[in-house]
mmCIF file of C-alpha atoms in Angstrom:
data_model
loop_
_atom_site.group_PDB
_atom_site.id
_atom_site.type_symbol
_atom_site.label_atom_id
_atom_site.label_comp_id
_atom_site.label_asym_id
_atom_site.label_seq_id
_atom_site.Cartn_x
_atom_site.Cartn_y
_atom_site.Cartn_z
ATOM 1 C CA UNK A 675 47.877 69.735 182.565
ATOM 2 C CA UNK A 676 50.660 67.775 184.482
ATOM 3 C CA UNK A 677 54.080 66.610 183.501
ATOM 4 C CA UNK A 678 54.651 62.886 183.107
ATOM 5 C CA UNK A 679 57.810 61.088 184.070
ATOM 6 C CA UNK A 680 58.860 61.146 180.377
ATOM 7 C CA UNK A 681 58.783 64.958 180.380
ATOM 8 C CA UNK A 682 55.816 65.304 178.257
ATOM 9 C CA UNK A 683 52.347 66.664 179.401
ATOM 10 C CA UNK A 684 50.263 63.908 180.860
ATOM 11 C CA UNK A 685 46.654 63.646 180.128
ATOM 12 C CA UNK A 686 44.870 65.493 183.008
ATOM 13 C CA UNK A 687 41.734 65.919 180.852
ATOM 14 C CA UNK A 688 38.739 67.755 182.215
ATOM 15 C CA UNK A 689 40.140 68.935 185.434
ATOM 16 C CA UNK A 690 43.542 69.104 187.080
ATOM 17 C CA UNK A 691 44.711 65.839 188.488
ATOM 18 C CA UNK A 692 46.784 65.827 191.656
ATOM 19 C CA UNK A 693 50.527 65.374 190.753
ATOM 20 C CA UNK A 694 51.034 63.087 193.769
ATOM 21 C CA UNK A 695 48.231 60.796 192.430
ATOM 22 C CA UNK A 696 49.868 60.629 189.022
ATOM 23 C CA UNK A 697 53.327 59.846 190.639
ATOM 24 C CA UNK A 698 51.691 56.987 192.673
ATOM 25 C CA UNK A 699 50.099 55.602 189.614
ATOM 26 C CA UNK A 700 53.374 55.601 187.768
ATOM 27 C CA UNK A 701 55.300 54.087 190.580
ATOM 28 C CA UNK A 702 52.611 51.298 190.913
ATOM 29 C CA UNK A 703 52.823 50.389 187.268
ATOM 30 C CA UNK A 704 56.568 50.598 187.263
ATOM 31 C CA UNK A 705 56.811 48.265 189.960
ATOM 32 C CA UNK A 706 54.682 45.723 187.948
ATOM 33 C CA UNK A 707 56.867 46.295 184.920
ATOM 34 C CA UNK A 708 60.614 45.983 185.489
ATOM 35 C CA UNK A 709 63.334 46.215 182.987
ATOM 36 C CA UNK A 710 62.297 45.249 179.270
ATOM 37 C CA UNK A 711 60.348 42.236 180.112
ATOM 38 C CA UNK A 712 57.465 41.779 177.617
ATOM 39 C CA UNK A 713 53.954 42.556 179.204
ATOM 40 C CA UNK A 714 51.602 39.511 179.837
ATOM 41 C CA UNK A 715 49.885 38.708 176.632
ATOM 42 C CA UNK A 716 47.361 36.112 177.739
ATOM 43 C CA UNK A 717 45.549 35.779 180.947
ATOM 44 C CA UNK A 718 44.899 37.853 183.988
ATOM 45 C CA UNK A 719 47.329 38.641 186.705
ATOM 46 C CA UNK A 720 45.232 38.158 189.791
ATOM 47 C CA UNK A 721 48.111 39.102 192.099
ATOM 48 C CA UNK A 722 48.647 42.471 190.429
ATOM 49 C CA UNK A 723 44.882 43.099 190.247
ATOM 50 C CA UNK A 724 44.618 42.530 194.107
ATOM 51 C CA UNK A 725 47.357 44.959 194.512
ATOM 52 C CA UNK A 726 45.570 47.577 192.490
ATOM 53 C CA UNK A 727 42.364 46.910 194.388
ATOM 54 C CA UNK A 728 44.217 47.444 197.653
ATOM 55 C CA UNK A 729 45.209 50.856 196.490
ATOM 56 C CA UNK A 730 41.700 51.845 195.407
ATOM 57 C CA UNK A 731 42.611 51.916 191.628
ATOM 58 C CA UNK A 732 40.267 49.060 190.383
ATOM 59 C CA UNK A 733 37.112 51.079 191.156
ATOM 60 C CA UNK A 734 38.655 54.466 190.889
ATOM 61 C CA UNK A 735 35.504 56.152 189.668
ATOM 62 C CA UNK A 736 32.984 54.093 191.579
ATOM 63 C CA UNK A 737 30.906 55.775 194.273
ATOM 64 C CA UNK A 738 32.192 55.561 197.830
ATOM 65 C CA UNK A 739 28.805 54.182 198.839
ATOM 66 C CA UNK A 740 29.521 51.123 196.672
ATOM 67 C CA UNK A 741 33.167 50.689 197.639
ATOM 68 C CA UNK A 742 34.624 52.920 194.954
ATOM 69 C CA UNK A 743 37.173 55.718 195.269
ATOM 70 C CA UNK A 744 34.901 58.540 194.216
ATOM 71 C CA UNK A 745 37.274 59.881 191.553
ATOM 72 C CA UNK A 746 36.281 60.949 187.977
ATOM 73 C CA UNK A 747 37.131 60.537 184.387
ATOM 74 C CA UNK A 748 40.182 62.899 184.661
ATOM 75 C CA UNK A 749 41.851 60.597 187.132
ATOM 76 C CA UNK A 750 40.717 57.557 185.258
ATOM 77 C CA UNK A 751 42.380 58.844 182.120
ATOM 78 C CA UNK A 752 45.589 59.310 183.924
ATOM 79 C CA UNK A 753 45.316 55.816 185.308
ATOM 80 C CA UNK A 754 44.723 53.989 182.061
ATOM 81 C CA UNK A 755 47.333 56.116 180.439
ATOM 82 C CA UNK A 756 49.922 55.129 183.132
ATOM 83 C CA UNK A 757 49.146 51.630 182.403
ATOM 84 C CA UNK A 758 49.908 52.112 178.824
ATOM 85 C CA UNK A 759 53.186 53.764 179.371
ATOM 86 C CA UNK A 760 54.420 50.971 181.527
ATOM 87 C CA UNK A 761 53.127 48.265 179.180
ATOM 88 C CA UNK A 762 50.758 46.867 181.794
ATOM 89 C CA UNK A 763 47.723 44.985 180.397
ATOM 90 C CA UNK A 764 44.784 45.098 182.823
ATOM 91 C CA UNK A 765 40.926 45.503 182.316
ATOM 92 C CA UNK A 766 40.839 48.556 184.457
ATOM 93 C CA UNK A 767 38.665 50.579 182.045
ATOM 94 C CA UNK A 768 36.489 47.723 181.172
ATOM 95 C CA UNK A 769 35.719 46.995 184.813
ATOM 96 C CA UNK A 770 35.463 50.478 186.244
ATOM 97 C CA UNK A 771 34.495 52.951 183.506
ATOM 98 C CA UNK A 772 32.268 50.574 181.541
ATOM 99 C CA UNK A 773 30.811 47.518 183.346
ATOM 100 C CA UNK A 774 30.570 48.794 186.909
ATOM 101 C CA UNK A 775 29.495 52.243 185.822
ATOM 102 C CA UNK A 776 26.676 50.709 183.825
ATOM 103 C CA UNK A 777 25.394 48.650 186.766
ATOM 104 C CA UNK A 778 25.441 51.775 189.021
ATOM 105 C CA UNK A 779 23.709 53.803 186.289
ATOM 106 C CA UNK A 780 20.980 51.139 186.011
ATOM 107 C CA UNK A 781 20.505 50.989 189.762
ATOM 108 C CA UNK A 782 21.903 47.603 190.209
ATOM 109 C CA UNK A 783 24.449 46.517 192.895
ATOM 110 C CA UNK A 784 28.149 46.023 192.059
ATOM 111 C CA UNK A 785 30.582 44.094 194.206
ATOM 112 C CA UNK A 786 34.380 43.694 193.902
ATOM 113 C CA UNK A 787 34.090 40.765 191.250
ATOM 114 C CA UNK A 788 35.948 41.546 188.165
ATOM 115 C CA UNK A 789 33.681 42.497 185.338
ATOM 116 C CA UNK A 790 33.554 43.357 181.715
ATOM 117 C CA UNK A 791 30.678 44.406 179.322
ATOM 118 C CA UNK A 792 29.271 43.491 175.984
ATOM 119 C CA UNK A 793 26.337 44.190 173.669
ATOM 120 C CA UNK A 794 24.659 40.982 172.308
ATOM 121 C CA UNK A 795 23.208 40.812 168.906
ATOM 122 C CA UNK A 796 19.799 39.342 168.207
ATOM 123 C CA UNK A 797 21.287 35.847 168.274
ATOM 124 C CA UNK A 798 22.721 36.244 171.723
ATOM 125 C CA UNK A 799 26.258 36.534 170.520
ATOM 126 C CA UNK A 800 29.110 39.044 170.854
ATOM 127 C CA UNK A 801 32.720 39.069 169.534
ATOM 128 C CA UNK A 802 35.758 40.769 170.646
ATOM 129 C CA UNK A 803 34.601 41.047 174.189
ATOM 130 C CA UNK A 804 37.580 42.410 176.318
ATOM 131 C CA UNK A 805 38.846 40.082 179.102
ATOM 132 C CA UNK A 806 35.757 37.967 179.145
ATOM 133 C CA UNK A 807 37.662 34.818 180.120
ATOM 134 C CA UNK A 808 39.126 36.616 183.084
ATOM 135 C CA UNK A 809 35.818 38.079 184.336
ATOM 136 C CA UNK A 810 33.788 36.478 187.131
ATOM 137 C CA UNK A 811 30.687 38.284 185.840
ATOM 138 C CA UNK A 812 29.815 39.892 182.609
ATOM 139 C CA UNK A 813 27.370 42.787 182.230
ATOM 140 C CA UNK A 814 25.442 41.938 179.099
ATOM 141 C CA UNK A 815 23.158 44.401 177.126
ATOM 142 C CA UNK A 816 20.506 43.059 174.694
ATOM 143 C CA UNK A 817 17.524 44.428 172.727
ATOM 144 C CA UNK A 818 14.051 44.072 173.921
ATOM 145 C CA UNK A 819 12.571 41.183 172.197
ATOM 146 C CA UNK A 820 9.106 42.569 172.277
ATOM 147 C CA UNK A 821 10.073 44.954 169.447
ATOM 148 C CA UNK A 822 10.239 48.145 171.768
ATOM 149 C CA UNK A 823 12.965 50.719 171.694
ATOM 150 C CA UNK A 824 14.398 49.718 175.022
ATOM 151 C CA UNK A 825 17.432 47.600 175.854
ATOM 152 C CA UNK A 826 17.704 45.223 178.764
ATOM 153 C CA UNK A 827 20.699 44.667 181.073
ATOM 154 C CA UNK A 828 21.784 41.677 183.004
ATOM 155 C CA UNK A 829 24.733 41.028 185.298
ATOM 156 C CA UNK A 830 25.519 37.378 184.512
ATOM 157 C CA UNK A 831 27.887 34.906 186.169
ATOM 158 C CA UNK A 832 30.501 34.237 183.360
ATOM 159 C CA UNK A 833 30.130 30.421 184.074
ATOM 160 C CA UNK A 834 26.580 30.598 182.493
ATOM 161 C CA UNK A 835 27.926 31.920 179.215
ATOM 162 C CA UNK A 836 29.680 30.045 176.509
ATOM 163 C CA UNK A 837 33.043 31.844 176.030
ATOM 164 C CA UNK A 838 35.302 31.167 173.079
ATOM 165 C CA UNK A 839 38.897 32.488 173.771
ATOM 166 C CA UNK A 840 40.474 34.908 171.169
ATOM 167 C CA UNK A 841 43.039 37.611 171.368
ATOM 168 C CA UNK A 842 43.856 40.940 169.680
ATOM 169 C CA UNK A 843 47.260 41.393 167.853
ATOM 170 C CA UNK A 844 48.963 42.269 171.240
ATOM 171 C CA UNK A 845 47.508 39.269 172.974
ATOM 172 C CA UNK A 846 44.843 40.748 175.123
ATOM 173 C CA UNK A 847 41.752 38.667 175.510
ATOM 174 C CA UNK A 848 38.997 39.505 172.973
ATOM 175 C CA UNK A 849 36.705 36.657 173.471
ATOM 176 C CA UNK A 850 33.450 35.701 171.865
ATOM 177 C CA UNK A 851 30.315 35.066 173.925
ATOM 178 C CA UNK A 852 27.127 33.068 173.243
ATOM 179 C CA UNK A 853 24.062 32.641 175.300
ATOM 180 C CA UNK A 854 20.289 32.228 175.098
ATOM 181 C CA UNK A 855 18.798 35.707 175.279
ATOM 182 C CA UNK A 856 15.582 34.255 176.328
ATOM 183 C CA UNK A 857 17.076 32.900 179.491
ATOM 184 C CA UNK A 858 18.466 36.292 180.434
ATOM 185 C CA UNK A 859 15.144 38.034 180.740
ATOM 186 C CA UNK A 860 14.690 36.700 184.255
ATOM 187 C CA UNK A 861 16.507 39.191 186.607
ATOM 188 C CA UNK A 862 17.365 41.622 183.785
ATOM 189 C CA UNK A 863 16.484 45.279 183.902
ATOM 190 C CA UNK A 864 15.114 47.605 181.263
ATOM 191 C CA UNK A 865 17.454 50.462 180.415
ATOM 192 C CA UNK A 866 16.951 53.488 178.079
ATOM 193 C CA UNK A 867 18.632 53.653 174.707
ATOM 194 C CA UNK A 868 20.472 56.862 175.708
ATOM 195 C CA UNK A 869 22.301 54.832 178.368
ATOM 196 C CA UNK A 870 23.433 52.256 175.647
ATOM 197 C CA UNK A 871 24.573 55.277 173.378
ATOM 198 C CA UNK A 872 26.569 56.563 176.359
ATOM 199 C CA UNK A 873 28.192 53.121 176.837
ATOM 200 C CA UNK A 874 29.237 53.038 173.192
ATOM 201 C CA UNK A 875 30.750 56.515 173.462
ATOM 202 C CA UNK A 876 32.633 55.781 176.721
ATOM 203 C CA UNK A 877 34.067 52.578 175.228
ATOM 204 C CA UNK A 878 35.252 54.391 172.059
ATOM 205 C CA UNK A 879 36.782 57.229 174.211
ATOM 206 C CA UNK A 880 38.648 54.718 176.462
ATOM 207 C CA UNK A 881 40.500 53.348 173.426
ATOM 208 C CA UNK A 882 41.196 56.913 172.097
ATOM 209 C CA UNK A 883 42.865 57.683 175.442
ATOM 210 C CA UNK A 884 44.904 54.366 175.331
ATOM 211 C CA UNK A 885 45.898 55.122 171.766
ATOM 212 C CA UNK A 886 47.238 58.637 172.665
ATOM 213 C CA UNK A 887 49.221 57.312 175.504
ATOM 214 C CA UNK A 888 50.760 54.741 173.139
ATOM 215 C CA UNK A 889 51.594 57.328 170.517
ATOM 216 C CA UNK A 890 53.191 59.681 173.149
ATOM 217 C CA UNK A 891 55.346 56.816 174.276
ATOM 218 C CA UNK A 892 56.475 56.002 170.774
ATOM 219 C CA UNK A 893 57.391 59.628 170.358
ATOM 220 C CA UNK A 894 59.477 59.583 173.570
ATOM 221 C CA UNK A 895 61.310 56.471 172.471
ATOM 222 C CA UNK A 896 61.934 57.888 168.995
ATOM 223 C CA UNK A 897 63.279 61.127 170.340
ATOM 224 C CA UNK A 898 65.582 59.251 172.751
ATOM 225 C CA UNK A 899 66.801 56.873 170.050
ATOM 226 C CA UNK A 900 67.435 59.565 167.414
ATOM 227 C CA UNK A 901 69.236 61.755 169.918
ATOM 228 C CA UNK A 902 71.565 59.066 171.171
ATOM 229 C CA UNK A 903 72.240 57.026 167.934
ATOM 230 C CA UNK A 904 75.265 58.231 166.123
ATOM 231 C CA UNK A 905 75.744 57.754 162.371
ATOM 232 C CA UNK A 906 78.549 59.347 160.240
ATOM 233 C CA UNK A 907 79.865 61.183 163.077
ATOM 234 C CA UNK A 908 76.619 62.812 164.324
ATOM 235 C CA UNK A 909 73.387 61.895 165.965
ATOM 236 C CA UNK A 910 70.392 60.773 163.883
ATOM 237 C CA UNK A 911 68.470 63.746 165.093
ATOM 238 C CA UNK A 912 70.867 66.044 163.195
ATOM 239 C CA UNK A 913 69.597 64.559 159.742
ATOM 240 C CA UNK A 914 66.854 66.644 158.151
ATOM 241 C CA UNK A 915 64.988 63.573 156.965
ATOM 242 C CA UNK A 916 64.902 62.187 160.569
ATOM 243 C CA UNK A 917 63.821 65.659 161.888
ATOM 244 C CA UNK A 918 60.879 65.601 159.450
ATOM 245 C CA UNK A 919 59.861 62.180 160.541
ATOM 246 C CA UNK A 920 60.024 63.053 164.270
ATOM 247 C CA UNK A 921 58.156 66.341 163.748
ATOM 248 C CA UNK A 922 55.343 64.373 161.873
ATOM 249 C CA UNK A 923 55.171 62.004 164.835
ATOM 250 C CA UNK A 924 54.837 64.825 167.269
ATOM 251 C CA UNK A 925 52.308 66.654 165.284
ATOM 252 C CA UNK A 926 50.091 63.611 164.635
ATOM 253 C CA UNK A 927 50.387 62.628 168.382
ATOM 254 C CA UNK A 928 49.449 66.165 169.482
ATOM 255 C CA UNK A 929 46.480 66.340 167.217
ATOM 256 C CA UNK A 930 45.108 62.987 168.437
ATOM 257 C CA UNK A 931 45.649 64.060 172.062
ATOM 258 C CA UNK A 932 43.924 67.509 171.475
ATOM 259 C CA UNK A 933 40.908 65.974 169.860
ATOM 260 C CA UNK A 934 40.630 63.249 172.584
ATOM 261 C CA UNK A 935 41.066 65.779 175.379
ATOM 262 C CA UNK A 936 38.370 67.980 173.799
ATOM 263 C CA UNK A 937 35.955 65.063 173.843
ATOM 264 C CA UNK A 938 36.832 64.058 177.422
ATOM 265 C CA UNK A 939 36.500 67.641 178.553
ATOM 266 C CA UNK A 940 33.062 68.173 177.058
ATOM 267 C CA UNK A 941 32.052 64.750 178.471
ATOM 268 C CA UNK A 942 33.092 65.631 182.038
ATOM 269 C CA UNK A 943 31.749 69.248 182.098
ATOM 270 C CA UNK A 944 28.391 68.200 180.543
ATOM 271 C CA UNK A 945 28.063 64.849 182.541
ATOM 272 C CA UNK A 946 27.992 63.065 179.117
ATOM 273 C CA UNK A 947 24.884 64.879 177.997
ATOM 274 C CA UNK A 948 26.262 67.412 175.461
ATOM 275 C CA UNK A 949 24.557 67.577 172.143
ATOM 276 C CA UNK A 950 27.914 67.522 170.124
ATOM 277 C CA UNK A 951 29.505 64.669 172.293
ATOM 278 C CA UNK A 952 28.952 62.032 169.685
ATOM 279 C CA UNK A 953 30.572 64.120 166.934
ATOM 280 C CA UNK A 954 33.567 65.035 169.298
ATOM 281 C CA UNK A 955 34.168 61.256 170.142
ATOM 282 C CA UNK A 956 33.955 60.496 166.432
ATOM 283 C CA UNK A 957 36.528 63.178 165.675
ATOM 284 C CA UNK A 958 38.828 61.906 168.449
ATOM 285 C CA UNK A 959 38.610 58.312 167.217
ATOM 286 C CA UNK A 960 39.246 59.423 163.595
ATOM 287 C CA UNK A 961 42.354 61.624 164.520
ATOM 288 C CA UNK A 962 43.688 58.989 166.767
ATOM 289 C CA UNK A 963 43.340 56.263 164.174
ATOM 290 C CA UNK A 964 44.943 58.151 161.350
ATOM 291 C CA UNK A 965 47.767 59.431 163.686
ATOM 292 C CA UNK A 966 48.583 55.845 164.639
ATOM 293 C CA UNK A 967 49.338 55.115 160.907
ATOM 294 C CA UNK A 968 51.795 57.986 160.724
ATOM 295 C CA UNK A 969 53.290 57.451 164.068
ATOM 296 C CA UNK A 970 53.917 53.768 163.594
ATOM 297 C CA UNK A 971 55.458 54.137 160.227
ATOM 298 C CA UNK A 972 57.792 56.950 161.044
ATOM 299 C CA UNK A 973 58.807 55.634 164.470
ATOM 300 C CA UNK A 974 59.780 52.240 163.031
ATOM 301 C CA UNK A 975 61.661 53.952 160.148
ATOM 302 C CA UNK A 976 63.610 56.093 162.552
ATOM 303 C CA UNK A 977 64.555 53.115 164.714
ATOM 304 C CA UNK A 978 65.428 50.772 161.913
ATOM 305 C CA UNK A 979 65.387 46.934 162.628
ATOM 306 C CA UNK A 980 66.018 47.455 166.375
ATOM 307 C CA UNK A 981 62.498 48.679 166.980
ATOM 308 C CA UNK A 982 61.042 45.371 166.006
ATOM 309 C CA UNK A 983 63.172 43.261 168.323
ATOM 310 C CA UNK A 984 61.697 41.615 171.297
ATOM 311 C CA UNK A 985 64.187 43.481 173.543
ATOM 312 C CA UNK A 986 63.033 46.849 172.507
ATOM 313 C CA UNK A 987 59.794 48.375 173.757
ATOM 314 C CA UNK A 988 58.819 50.338 170.617
ATOM 315 C CA UNK A 989 56.673 47.707 169.110
ATOM 316 C CA UNK A 990 54.738 47.410 172.414
ATOM 317 C CA UNK A 991 53.290 50.749 171.862
ATOM 318 C CA UNK A 992 52.960 50.698 168.022
ATOM 319 C CA UNK A 993 51.344 47.429 167.819
ATOM 320 C CA UNK A 994 48.937 48.394 170.711
ATOM 321 C CA UNK A 995 47.961 51.635 168.961
ATOM 322 C CA UNK A 996 47.168 49.568 165.800
ATOM 323 C CA UNK A 997 45.240 47.017 167.687
ATOM 324 C CA UNK A 998 43.105 49.482 169.808
ATOM 325 C CA UNK A 999 42.167 51.737 166.944
ATOM 326 C CA UNK A 1000 40.241 48.859 165.455
ATOM 327 C CA UNK A 1001 38.104 48.152 168.559
ATOM 328 C CA UNK A 1002 34.767 49.764 169.338
ATOM 329 C CA UNK A 1003 34.622 50.972 165.750
ATOM 330 C CA UNK A 1004 37.224 51.017 162.907
ATOM 331 C CA UNK A 1005 38.833 54.019 161.548
ATOM 332 C CA UNK A 1006 36.574 53.850 158.459
ATOM 333 C CA UNK A 1007 33.599 53.767 160.679
ATOM 334 C CA UNK A 1008 34.462 56.858 162.745
ATOM 335 C CA UNK A 1009 35.439 58.641 159.528
ATOM 336 C CA UNK A 1010 32.029 58.005 158.152
ATOM 337 C CA UNK A 1011 30.435 59.328 161.354
ATOM 338 C CA UNK A 1012 32.338 62.511 161.118
ATOM 339 C CA UNK A 1013 31.440 62.937 157.369
ATOM 340 C CA UNK A 1014 27.766 62.323 158.075
ATOM 341 C CA UNK A 1015 27.723 64.902 160.804
ATOM 342 C CA UNK A 1016 29.492 67.478 158.512
ATOM 343 C CA UNK A 1017 27.036 66.852 155.709
ATOM 344 C CA UNK A 1018 23.984 66.964 158.054
ATOM 345 C CA UNK A 1019 25.232 70.303 159.436
ATOM 346 C CA UNK A 1020 25.322 71.909 155.964
ATOM 347 C CA UNK A 1021 27.295 74.916 154.762
ATOM 348 C CA UNK A 1022 25.716 77.207 157.543
ATOM 349 C CA UNK A 1023 26.265 74.795 160.413
ATOM 350 C CA UNK A 1024 29.663 73.319 159.462
ATOM 351 C CA UNK A 1025 31.858 75.909 161.164
ATOM 352 C CA UNK A 1026 29.821 76.061 164.409
ATOM 353 C CA UNK A 1027 29.997 72.149 164.395
ATOM 354 C CA UNK A 1028 33.826 72.364 164.126
ATOM 355 C CA UNK A 1029 34.448 75.398 166.367
ATOM 356 C CA UNK A 1030 31.938 74.999 169.298
#
């Protein structure tokens, strides 16, 4: 583990991440986000993206043979966490960890063009696709129309797709896509269902990492506010009710982070092949989703009205956590996955499922 600029342990999940690299990431995002200006809510900052590309951060985990930096998920977790801490909105995870990774895994070439990824339904549509309107190419996954168990993958010029703009509650592009699946078969490649399952788990885990970073930032702001704000001759942090609220924030954020780190650690050490990885991802998302409810409520109660103002940064983290917990599976969905796994394990297998 390493220490972030806020004094809390940063997420260096899986393996130790070089402290100088973390400092560089924080410095880069701090330069993009100065003062208390609100983050860009719509669109894509091409200039900032180019700067990140020059530093090797756009394809951080890509193989060096394909122009990447050759890093791993531990470094990527630090990168996307740093972006969250500084309120920088960019499709780093969607481009590097999801779309470009999937192309490489399928044996397809990947250039420097900004990409995102989506899974099409039987009608050739997908909703809530992150950053689709900003992407030059979109990696689409669709079922085999011949009725087999395989999926197919195609790397499509975004201009060939019908993209309907939409946003999530913090203004990030979450667009709808429509296309003719039949027209995609030419030039597509068959991929195994296991690769699609891995894509789903990676997507879910990305959001869990982002939620944890947002919750930790909300905790930092709450500690700072309650320690410096004076009421009735003493700081808010001296009041027992406030202490309980802050303690609950810290406990829930720590639980979400521990569950997420456990899932990422197993993913890294097993190269995403561990039998219990699906369960661990579900636990991480469930814990992060429920933690978001407690952290958001308590943080805003501790801040009072000031936490909802445009000038204050608290809402950037609380609203982001609430937005991200509903993507790539709702809290209810992940609770159901955890419950089904526990029931399937039975009385004899429940403890090993939890403890292993």
